[in-house]
Amino acid sequence: MKIYRGNIVYSLSIKELVELSRGYIAVNDGKVVGTYQNLPEEYKDLEIIDYGECLIIPSFTDLHVHAPQYPNRGIAMDLLLSDWLNEYTFKLEAKYKDQEFARKVYAAFVDDLIKHGTMHASIFATIHNEATDILVDCLEEKGIPSFVGKVNMDKDSPSFLVETTEESLKDTERFLKKHQGNKYAKPILTPRFAPTCSFELLKKLGELADKYDVGTQTHIVESLWEKEEAKKCFEGCRCDMQIYKDAGLLKHKPFIAAHFIYPSEEDIALLKECDGYAVTCPDATTNVIAGIMQTGKLMDLGMNLAIGSDISAGSYMGIYRQVASAVRLSKIKNLYENDNRVITAKEAFYVATKGPGSLFGKVGSFEEGYDFDALIIDGLQDDFRNISPAELMERFCYSGDVSNIKKRFLRGKEIGC
Ligand code: GUN
Ligand code: FE
């Protein structure tokens, strides 16, 4: 049993945040036993690891990130989606046929993810078999619970980054078979988005979903261009989500819908019906995608929400900054389009921790039985005013940096990066 002390903050629900000023967390065998304002009598003789005024929060979940795009982070941010894909992203992704390149980038990517306090993620790779195996190995080695997808794209893609439908299916099945029993990095189907996938491919992926009981991640109504393109590509298509429903891809959990910026009523109903996650990626949507999710409205409809860094349409790895940006963007959306509700920092924090954490077990909170995945955050205090633990958390999200993260714990063990 270990006892940690500090300024503790975690979510119970989207509306309830626990904050303990100089409180205690008891951890046994990697799991939280309890949190206390006053240490129970029975623990009085145990050694206390005291982090003073440091903030102690659960680690973050990034539910939409492209590992192969890591070398392009912060570059070409003045382009819009279609040009950004064609001029930069596809060219970089084509390089992952080189396994040495993949090994170097993926090792650095996983280290940087951990460094920024993200311990759970849903990750796109590329179309390449061997490189995607390397990414899975890097995540397994570090013990990062994750979903990883070999990307499918069999049409309207450049000649240097496209598969035949048959190749795409054969490689995907091989990937599912090889990794279905993994301890941490689990396979997920990853059709890139509607414009680069034929319906035949999606339907056959639906059959694989049944055979291997796997979920799907993709981009859904991410831009006005993509929304219209999807309708053009699929005859009789009413909306993006309907394509995946017709292909049989909504039957297995999880269904992860990145962006979800321009959903119709039917898109919303279908995502809700399959208990899927709408992932807002605030940096990405302001950099290259040009649209803002109706986060407040979707929350009020009882939808599952999550946050993604979306490297490299997004430019920063740390999910904590996306928490701040999600709040900011909800205000802008409300101001200009008046079709949203402004969300709070408390809500956004839940959406970055406990909300999507449930896809990985008891993750993203410090309630009893939860994995002790935690960040110890320092350097945000000053003597100018009393600051509550919840305010410290907010300050970290708005003004913090990776240098404030002093220690990281994964399942009770300190993890280096
Ligand atoms: N749509 C299709 N591919 C991509 C991608 O790589 N990133 C983002 N953000 N959107 C996409
Ligand atoms: Fe993306």
Coordinates of C-alpha atoms and ligand atoms in Angstrom, one line a residue:
M1 CA 0.0 0.0 0.0
K2 CA 1.3 3.5 -0.9
I3 CA -0.1 6.8 0.3
Y4 CA 0.3 9.9 -1.9
R5 CA -0.4 13.4 -0.7
G6 CA -1.1 16.6 -2.6
N7 CA -3.8 18.8 -4.2
I8 CA -6.1 16.1 -5.7
V9 CA -8.6 16.6 -8.5
Y10 CA -10.7 14.1 -10.4
S11 CA -14.1 13.7 -12.0
L12 CA -17.0 11.6 -10.6
S13 CA -19.3 12.6 -13.5
I14 CA -19.5 15.3 -16.1
K15 CA -21.0 17.6 -13.5
E16 CA -19.1 16.5 -10.4
L17 CA -15.5 17.2 -9.7
V18 CA -13.8 16.1 -6.5
E19 CA -11.1 18.4 -5.1
L20 CA -9.0 17.7 -2.0
S21 CA -6.7 20.3 -0.8
R22 CA -3.6 18.5 0.6
G23 CA -5.5 15.3 0.5
Y24 CA -4.4 11.7 0.4
I25 CA -4.7 8.8 -2.1
A26 CA -4.2 5.2 -1.0
V27 CA -3.0 2.9 -3.8
N28 CA -2.6 -0.8 -3.6
D29 CA -1.3 -3.1 -6.4
G30 CA -1.7 -0.3 -8.9
K31 CA -5.3 0.5 -8.0
V32 CA -6.8 3.3 -6.0
V33 CA -8.1 2.1 -2.6
G34 CA -9.6 5.5 -1.7
T35 CA -9.0 9.3 -1.5
Y36 CA -9.3 11.1 1.9
Q37 CA -9.2 14.6 3.2
N38 CA -8.0 13.2 6.5
L39 CA -5.9 10.0 6.6
P40 CA -7.8 7.1 8.1
E41 CA -6.4 5.8 11.4
E42 CA -5.4 2.4 10.0
Y43 CA -3.0 4.1 7.5
K44 CA -1.3 6.4 10.0
D45 CA 1.9 4.3 10.3
L46 CA 2.4 4.0 6.5
E47 CA 5.0 6.1 4.8
I48 CA 3.5 9.1 3.0
I49 CA 4.9 10.2 -0.3
D50 CA 4.2 13.9 0.0
Y51 CA 4.1 16.1 -3.1
G52 CA 3.4 19.3 -1.1
E53 CA 1.3 21.8 -3.1
C54 CA 1.6 19.8 -6.3
L55 CA -1.6 19.0 -8.3
I56 CA -2.4 15.3 -8.6
I57 CA -4.8 14.4 -11.5
P58 CA -5.6 11.4 -13.5
S59 CA -3.6 11.0 -16.8
F60 CA -5.3 12.0 -20.1
T61 CA -6.9 10.0 -22.9
D62 CA -6.3 11.1 -26.5
L63 CA -9.1 9.5 -28.6
H64 CA -7.9 10.7 -32.0
V65 CA -4.3 10.9 -33.0
H66 CA -2.3 10.0 -36.1
A67 CA 1.1 8.6 -35.0
P68 CA 2.7 8.7 -38.5
Q69 CA 2.0 12.4 -38.8
Y70 CA 4.1 13.2 -35.8
P71 CA 7.0 14.6 -37.9
N72 CA 4.6 17.2 -39.4
R73 CA 3.3 18.6 -36.2
G74 CA 3.1 22.4 -36.3
I75 CA 3.7 22.5 -40.1
A76 CA 1.4 23.5 -42.9
M77 CA -1.2 24.8 -40.5
D78 CA -2.3 27.6 -42.9
L79 CA -3.8 25.0 -45.4
L80 CA -7.3 23.7 -45.5
L81 CA -8.0 19.9 -45.2
S82 CA -7.9 18.8 -48.8
D83 CA -4.7 20.7 -49.6
W84 CA -3.1 19.7 -46.3
L85 CA -3.8 16.0 -47.0
N86 CA -2.5 16.2 -50.6
E87 CA 0.5 18.5 -50.2
Y88 CA 1.8 17.2 -46.8
T89 CA 0.1 14.4 -45.1
F90 CA -0.2 11.7 -47.8
K91 CA 3.4 12.3 -48.8
L92 CA 4.6 11.8 -45.2
E93 CA 2.5 8.7 -44.7
A94 CA 3.9 7.1 -47.8
K95 CA 7.3 7.1 -46.1
Y96 CA 6.1 4.3 -43.7
K97 CA 6.9 1.6 -46.2
D98 CA 10.4 2.2 -44.7
Q99 CA 10.4 0.2 -41.5
E100 CA 13.5 1.9 -40.1
F101 CA 11.8 5.3 -40.5
A102 CA 8.7 3.9 -38.8
R103 CA 10.7 2.5 -35.9
K104 CA 12.4 5.9 -35.2
V105 CA 9.2 7.9 -35.5
Y106 CA 6.9 5.6 -33.6
A107 CA 9.3 5.2 -30.6
A108 CA 9.6 9.0 -30.4
F109 CA 5.8 9.4 -30.8
V110 CA 5.0 7.0 -27.9
D111 CA 7.6 8.7 -25.6
D112 CA 6.2 12.1 -26.4
L113 CA 2.6 10.9 -25.7
I114 CA 3.7 9.7 -22.3
K115 CA 5.7 12.9 -21.7
H116 CA 2.6 15.0 -22.3
G117 CA 0.6 12.9 -19.7
T118 CA -1.4 10.8 -22.2
M119 CA -1.6 7.2 -21.1
H120 CA -4.6 6.0 -23.2
A121 CA -5.2 6.6 -26.9
S122 CA -6.9 5.6 -30.1
I123 CA -4.4 5.9 -32.9
F124 CA -4.4 5.8 -36.7
A125 CA -1.3 4.3 -38.3
T126 CA -1.0 4.1 -42.1
I127 CA -1.9 1.5 -44.8
H128 CA 1.4 -0.3 -44.2
N129 CA 1.4 -3.7 -42.5
E130 CA 4.9 -3.9 -41.1
A131 CA 5.1 -0.3 -39.9
T132 CA 1.7 -0.6 -38.1
D133 CA 3.1 -3.7 -36.3
I134 CA 6.0 -1.6 -35.2
L135 CA 3.7 1.0 -33.7
V136 CA 1.8 -1.7 -31.9
D137 CA 5.0 -3.1 -30.5
C138 CA 6.1 0.3 -29.2
L139 CA 2.8 0.7 -27.3
E140 CA 2.9 -2.8 -26.0
E141 CA 6.4 -2.3 -24.8
K142 CA 5.4 0.8 -22.8
G143 CA 2.2 -0.8 -21.6
I144 CA -0.1 1.9 -23.1
P145 CA -3.7 0.7 -23.3
S146 CA -4.8 1.8 -26.8
F147 CA -6.7 1.1 -30.0
V148 CA -4.5 1.0 -33.1
G149 CA -5.7 0.9 -36.7
K150 CA -4.1 -0.1 -39.9
V151 CA -5.6 2.5 -42.2
N152 CA -7.8 1.5 -45.2
M153 CA -7.9 3.5 -48.3
D154 CA -8.8 2.0 -51.7
K155 CA -9.9 4.9 -53.8
D156 CA -9.5 8.6 -54.6
S157 CA -6.0 8.5 -53.0
P158 CA -2.6 9.3 -54.6
S159 CA -0.9 6.4 -56.4
F160 CA 1.8 6.2 -53.8
L161 CA -0.7 5.8 -50.9
V162 CA -3.5 3.5 -52.0
E163 CA -4.4 -0.2 -51.8
T164 CA -6.5 -2.4 -53.9
T165 CA -9.7 -3.5 -52.1
E166 CA -8.4 -7.1 -51.8
E167 CA -5.0 -6.0 -50.4
S168 CA -6.6 -3.7 -47.9
L169 CA -8.9 -6.6 -46.6
K170 CA -6.2 -9.2 -46.6
D171 CA -3.8 -6.9 -44.6
T172 CA -6.5 -5.9 -42.2
E173 CA -7.5 -9.4 -41.4
R174 CA -3.8 -10.3 -40.9
F175 CA -3.5 -7.3 -38.5
L176 CA -6.6 -8.3 -36.5
K177 CA -5.5 -11.9 -36.2
K178 CA -2.0 -11.0 -35.1
H179 CA -3.0 -8.5 -32.5
Q180 CA -6.4 -9.6 -31.2
G181 CA -4.9 -11.2 -28.1
N182 CA -2.6 -8.2 -27.2
K183 CA -2.5 -7.1 -23.6
Y184 CA -2.5 -3.3 -24.2
A185 CA -2.5 -2.2 -27.9
K186 CA -5.7 -3.7 -29.4
P187 CA -6.6 -3.6 -33.1
I188 CA -9.5 -1.4 -34.3
L189 CA -10.8 -1.0 -37.9
T190 CA -9.7 2.3 -39.4
P191 CA -11.3 3.2 -42.8
R192 CA -9.7 6.6 -43.3
F193 CA -12.9 8.5 -44.2
A194 CA -15.7 8.1 -46.6
P195 CA -14.1 9.8 -49.6
T196 CA -11.1 7.3 -49.7
C197 CA -13.1 4.1 -49.1
S198 CA -15.3 2.1 -51.5
F199 CA -18.6 0.7 -50.2
E200 CA -17.4 -2.8 -51.1
L201 CA -14.4 -2.3 -48.8
L202 CA -16.5 -0.9 -46.0
K203 CA -19.0 -3.8 -46.3
K204 CA -16.3 -6.4 -46.1
L205 CA -14.8 -4.5 -43.1
G206 CA -18.2 -4.9 -41.6
E207 CA -17.9 -8.7 -42.0
L208 CA -14.4 -8.6 -40.3
A209 CA -16.0 -6.6 -37.5
D210 CA -18.4 -9.4 -36.9
K211 CA -15.8 -12.1 -37.3
Y212 CA -13.3 -10.5 -34.9
D213 CA -15.6 -8.4 -32.7
V214 CA -13.7 -5.2 -33.2
G215 CA -14.8 -1.6 -33.3
T216 CA -14.1 1.2 -35.8
Q217 CA -12.5 4.6 -35.8
T218 CA -12.9 7.1 -38.6
H219 CA -13.5 10.8 -39.5
I220 CA -17.2 11.7 -39.5
V221 CA -18.7 15.0 -41.0
E222 CA -15.4 16.7 -40.4
S223 CA -15.7 19.5 -42.9
L224 CA -18.3 20.8 -45.3
W225 CA -16.2 19.5 -48.2
E226 CA -16.0 16.0 -46.7
K227 CA -19.7 15.9 -45.9
E228 CA -20.6 16.7 -49.5
E229 CA -17.9 14.4 -50.9
A230 CA -19.3 11.5 -48.9
K231 CA -22.8 12.1 -50.3
K232 CA -21.3 12.2 -53.8
C233 CA -19.3 9.0 -53.4
F234 CA -22.1 6.8 -51.9
E235 CA -25.3 6.5 -53.9
G236 CA -28.4 7.3 -51.9
C237 CA -26.3 8.5 -49.0
R238 CA -28.3 10.5 -46.5
C239 CA -25.5 11.1 -44.1
D240 CA -22.0 10.0 -43.1
M241 CA -23.1 7.7 -40.2
Q242 CA -25.6 5.9 -42.5
I243 CA -22.7 4.7 -44.7
Y244 CA -21.1 3.0 -41.7
K245 CA -24.4 1.6 -40.5
D246 CA -25.2 0.2 -43.9
A247 CA -21.7 -1.4 -44.0
G248 CA -22.4 -3.1 -40.6
L249 CA -19.7 -1.1 -38.8
L250 CA -21.8 0.2 -36.0
K251 CA -22.5 -3.2 -34.3
H252 CA -19.2 -3.6 -32.4
K253 CA -17.8 -1.3 -29.8
P254 CA -16.2 1.2 -29.8
F255 CA -17.3 3.4 -32.7
I256 CA -15.1 6.5 -32.6
A257 CA -16.2 9.4 -34.7
A258 CA -13.5 12.1 -35.0
H259 CA -14.6 15.7 -35.4
F260 CA -18.4 15.2 -35.9
I261 CA -18.7 18.9 -36.7
Y262 CA -21.6 19.0 -39.2
P263 CA -23.9 16.1 -38.1
S264 CA -27.5 15.9 -39.3
E265 CA -30.1 14.8 -36.8
E266 CA -29.7 11.3 -38.3
D267 CA -25.9 11.3 -37.7
I268 CA -26.6 12.2 -34.1
A269 CA -29.2 9.5 -33.6
L270 CA -27.0 6.8 -35.2
L271 CA -24.0 7.7 -33.1
K272 CA -26.1 7.7 -30.0
E273 CA -27.7 4.4 -30.9
C274 CA -24.3 2.6 -31.2
D275 CA -23.0 4.3 -27.9
G276 CA -20.2 5.8 -30.0
Y277 CA -17.9 8.6 -29.1
A278 CA -17.8 12.0 -30.8
V279 CA -14.2 13.3 -30.5
T280 CA -13.5 17.0 -30.6
C281 CA -10.0 18.0 -31.7
P282 CA -10.0 21.8 -31.1
D283 CA -6.5 22.5 -32.5
A284 CA -7.2 20.5 -35.6
T285 CA -10.5 22.0 -36.3
T286 CA -9.1 25.5 -36.1
N287 CA -5.9 24.7 -38.0
V288 CA -7.0 22.8 -41.1
I289 CA -10.6 21.6 -40.8
A290 CA -12.5 24.8 -40.3
G291 CA -15.4 24.0 -38.1
I292 CA -16.3 23.6 -34.4
M293 CA -18.2 20.8 -32.8
Q294 CA -21.4 21.6 -30.9
T295 CA -19.9 20.2 -27.7
G296 CA -22.5 21.7 -25.3
K297 CA -25.4 20.7 -27.4
L298 CA -24.1 17.1 -27.8
M299 CA -23.4 16.8 -24.1
D300 CA -27.0 17.9 -23.3
L301 CA -28.2 15.2 -25.7
G302 CA -26.4 12.7 -23.5
M303 CA -23.7 11.8 -26.2
N304 CA -20.3 10.4 -25.2
L305 CA -17.7 13.0 -25.9
A306 CA -13.9 12.7 -26.0
I307 CA -10.9 14.9 -26.9
G308 CA -8.2 14.3 -29.5
S309 CA -4.9 16.0 -30.3
D310 CA -5.3 14.9 -33.9
I311 CA -1.6 15.3 -34.6
S312 CA -0.8 16.6 -37.1
A313 CA -3.9 18.5 -38.2
G314 CA -3.7 19.4 -34.5
S315 CA -0.3 20.9 -33.5
Y316 CA 0.2 20.0 -29.9
M317 CA 0.3 16.6 -28.1
G318 CA -0.9 17.7 -24.7
I319 CA -4.6 17.0 -24.2
Y320 CA -4.6 19.5 -21.3
R321 CA -4.4 22.4 -23.8
Q322 CA -7.2 20.9 -25.7
V323 CA -9.3 21.0 -22.6
A324 CA -8.8 24.8 -22.5
S325 CA -9.4 25.1 -26.3
A326 CA -12.6 23.1 -26.2
V327 CA -14.0 25.6 -23.7
R328 CA -12.8 28.6 -25.7
L329 CA -14.3 27.2 -29.0
S330 CA -17.6 26.5 -27.4
K331 CA -17.9 30.2 -26.7
I332 CA -16.9 31.2 -30.2
K333 CA -19.4 28.7 -31.7
N334 CA -22.1 30.1 -29.5
L335 CA -21.2 33.7 -30.3
Y336 CA -21.1 33.3 -34.1
E337 CA -23.7 30.6 -34.7
N338 CA -25.7 30.6 -31.5
D339 CA -26.3 26.8 -31.9
N340 CA -24.3 25.6 -28.9
R341 CA -24.0 25.9 -25.2
V342 CA -20.8 27.1 -23.6
I343 CA -19.1 24.3 -21.8
T344 CA -17.2 24.5 -18.5
A345 CA -13.6 23.6 -17.7
K346 CA -15.0 20.9 -15.3
E347 CA -17.0 19.3 -18.2
A348 CA -14.1 19.5 -20.6
F349 CA -11.8 17.9 -18.0
Y350 CA -14.2 14.9 -17.6
V351 CA -14.3 14.6 -21.4
A352 CA -10.5 14.3 -21.4
T353 CA -10.2 11.8 -18.5
K354 CA -13.0 9.7 -17.0
G355 CA -15.4 9.9 -20.0
P356 CA -13.3 8.2 -22.7
G357 CA -11.3 6.4 -20.0
S358 CA -14.2 3.9 -19.6
L359 CA -13.2 2.4 -23.0
F360 CA -10.1 1.1 -21.3
G361 CA -11.6 -0.2 -18.0
K362 CA -11.6 1.7 -14.7
V363 CA -9.5 4.5 -16.0
G364 CA -9.5 8.3 -15.8
S365 CA -10.6 8.9 -12.2
F366 CA -9.4 8.2 -8.6
E367 CA -12.5 6.5 -7.4
E368 CA -12.0 3.1 -5.6
G369 CA -10.8 0.4 -7.9
Y370 CA -9.6 2.7 -10.6
D371 CA -6.1 2.2 -12.1
F372 CA -3.7 4.7 -10.5
D373 CA -2.7 6.5 -13.7
A374 CA -1.7 9.9 -12.4
L375 CA 0.2 13.1 -13.2
I376 CA 2.1 15.1 -10.5
I377 CA 2.1 18.7 -11.6
D378 CA 4.3 21.4 -10.1
G379 CA 5.2 25.0 -10.7
L380 CA 1.8 26.5 -11.0
Q381 CA 1.4 27.9 -7.5
D382 CA 2.2 31.4 -6.4
D383 CA 1.7 33.5 -3.3
F384 CA -0.6 36.1 -4.8
R385 CA -3.9 34.5 -4.0
N386 CA -5.3 31.3 -2.5
I387 CA -5.8 28.9 -5.4
S388 CA -8.1 25.8 -5.0
P389 CA -7.1 22.4 -6.5
A390 CA -9.8 22.8 -9.2
E391 CA -8.3 26.2 -10.1
L392 CA -4.8 24.7 -10.3
M393 CA -6.2 22.1 -12.7
E394 CA -7.7 24.9 -14.8
R395 CA -4.4 26.9 -14.7
F396 CA -2.5 23.8 -15.9
C397 CA -4.9 23.3 -18.8
Y398 CA -4.7 27.0 -19.9
S399 CA -1.2 28.1 -18.9
G400 CA 0.7 24.8 -18.2
D401 CA 3.3 23.1 -20.1
V402 CA 4.9 19.7 -20.3
S403 CA 7.6 21.0 -18.0
N404 CA 5.1 21.2 -15.2
I405 CA 4.5 17.5 -15.3
K406 CA 7.0 16.3 -12.7
K407 CA 6.0 12.6 -12.5
R408 CA 3.8 10.2 -14.3
F409 CA 2.2 7.0 -13.0
L410 CA 0.7 4.2 -15.0
R411 CA -1.1 1.4 -13.1
G412 CA 0.7 2.5 -9.9
K413 CA 4.2 2.5 -11.3
E414 CA 6.2 5.6 -12.2
I415 CA 6.8 5.6 -16.0
G416 CA 9.7 7.4 -17.7
C417 CA 9.8 8.7 -21.2
Ligands
GUN1 N1 -9.5 13.1 -43.0 C1 -8.9 12.2 -43.8 N2 -7.6 12.0 -43.4 C2 -7.4 12.8 -42.3 C3 -6.3 13.0 -41.5 O1 -5.2 12.4 -41.6 N3 -6.5 13.9 -40.5 C4 -7.6 14.6 -40.3 N4 -7.7 15.4 -39.3 N5 -8.7 14.4 -41.1 C5 -8.6 13.5 -42.1
FE2 FE -7.6 12.9 -37.9

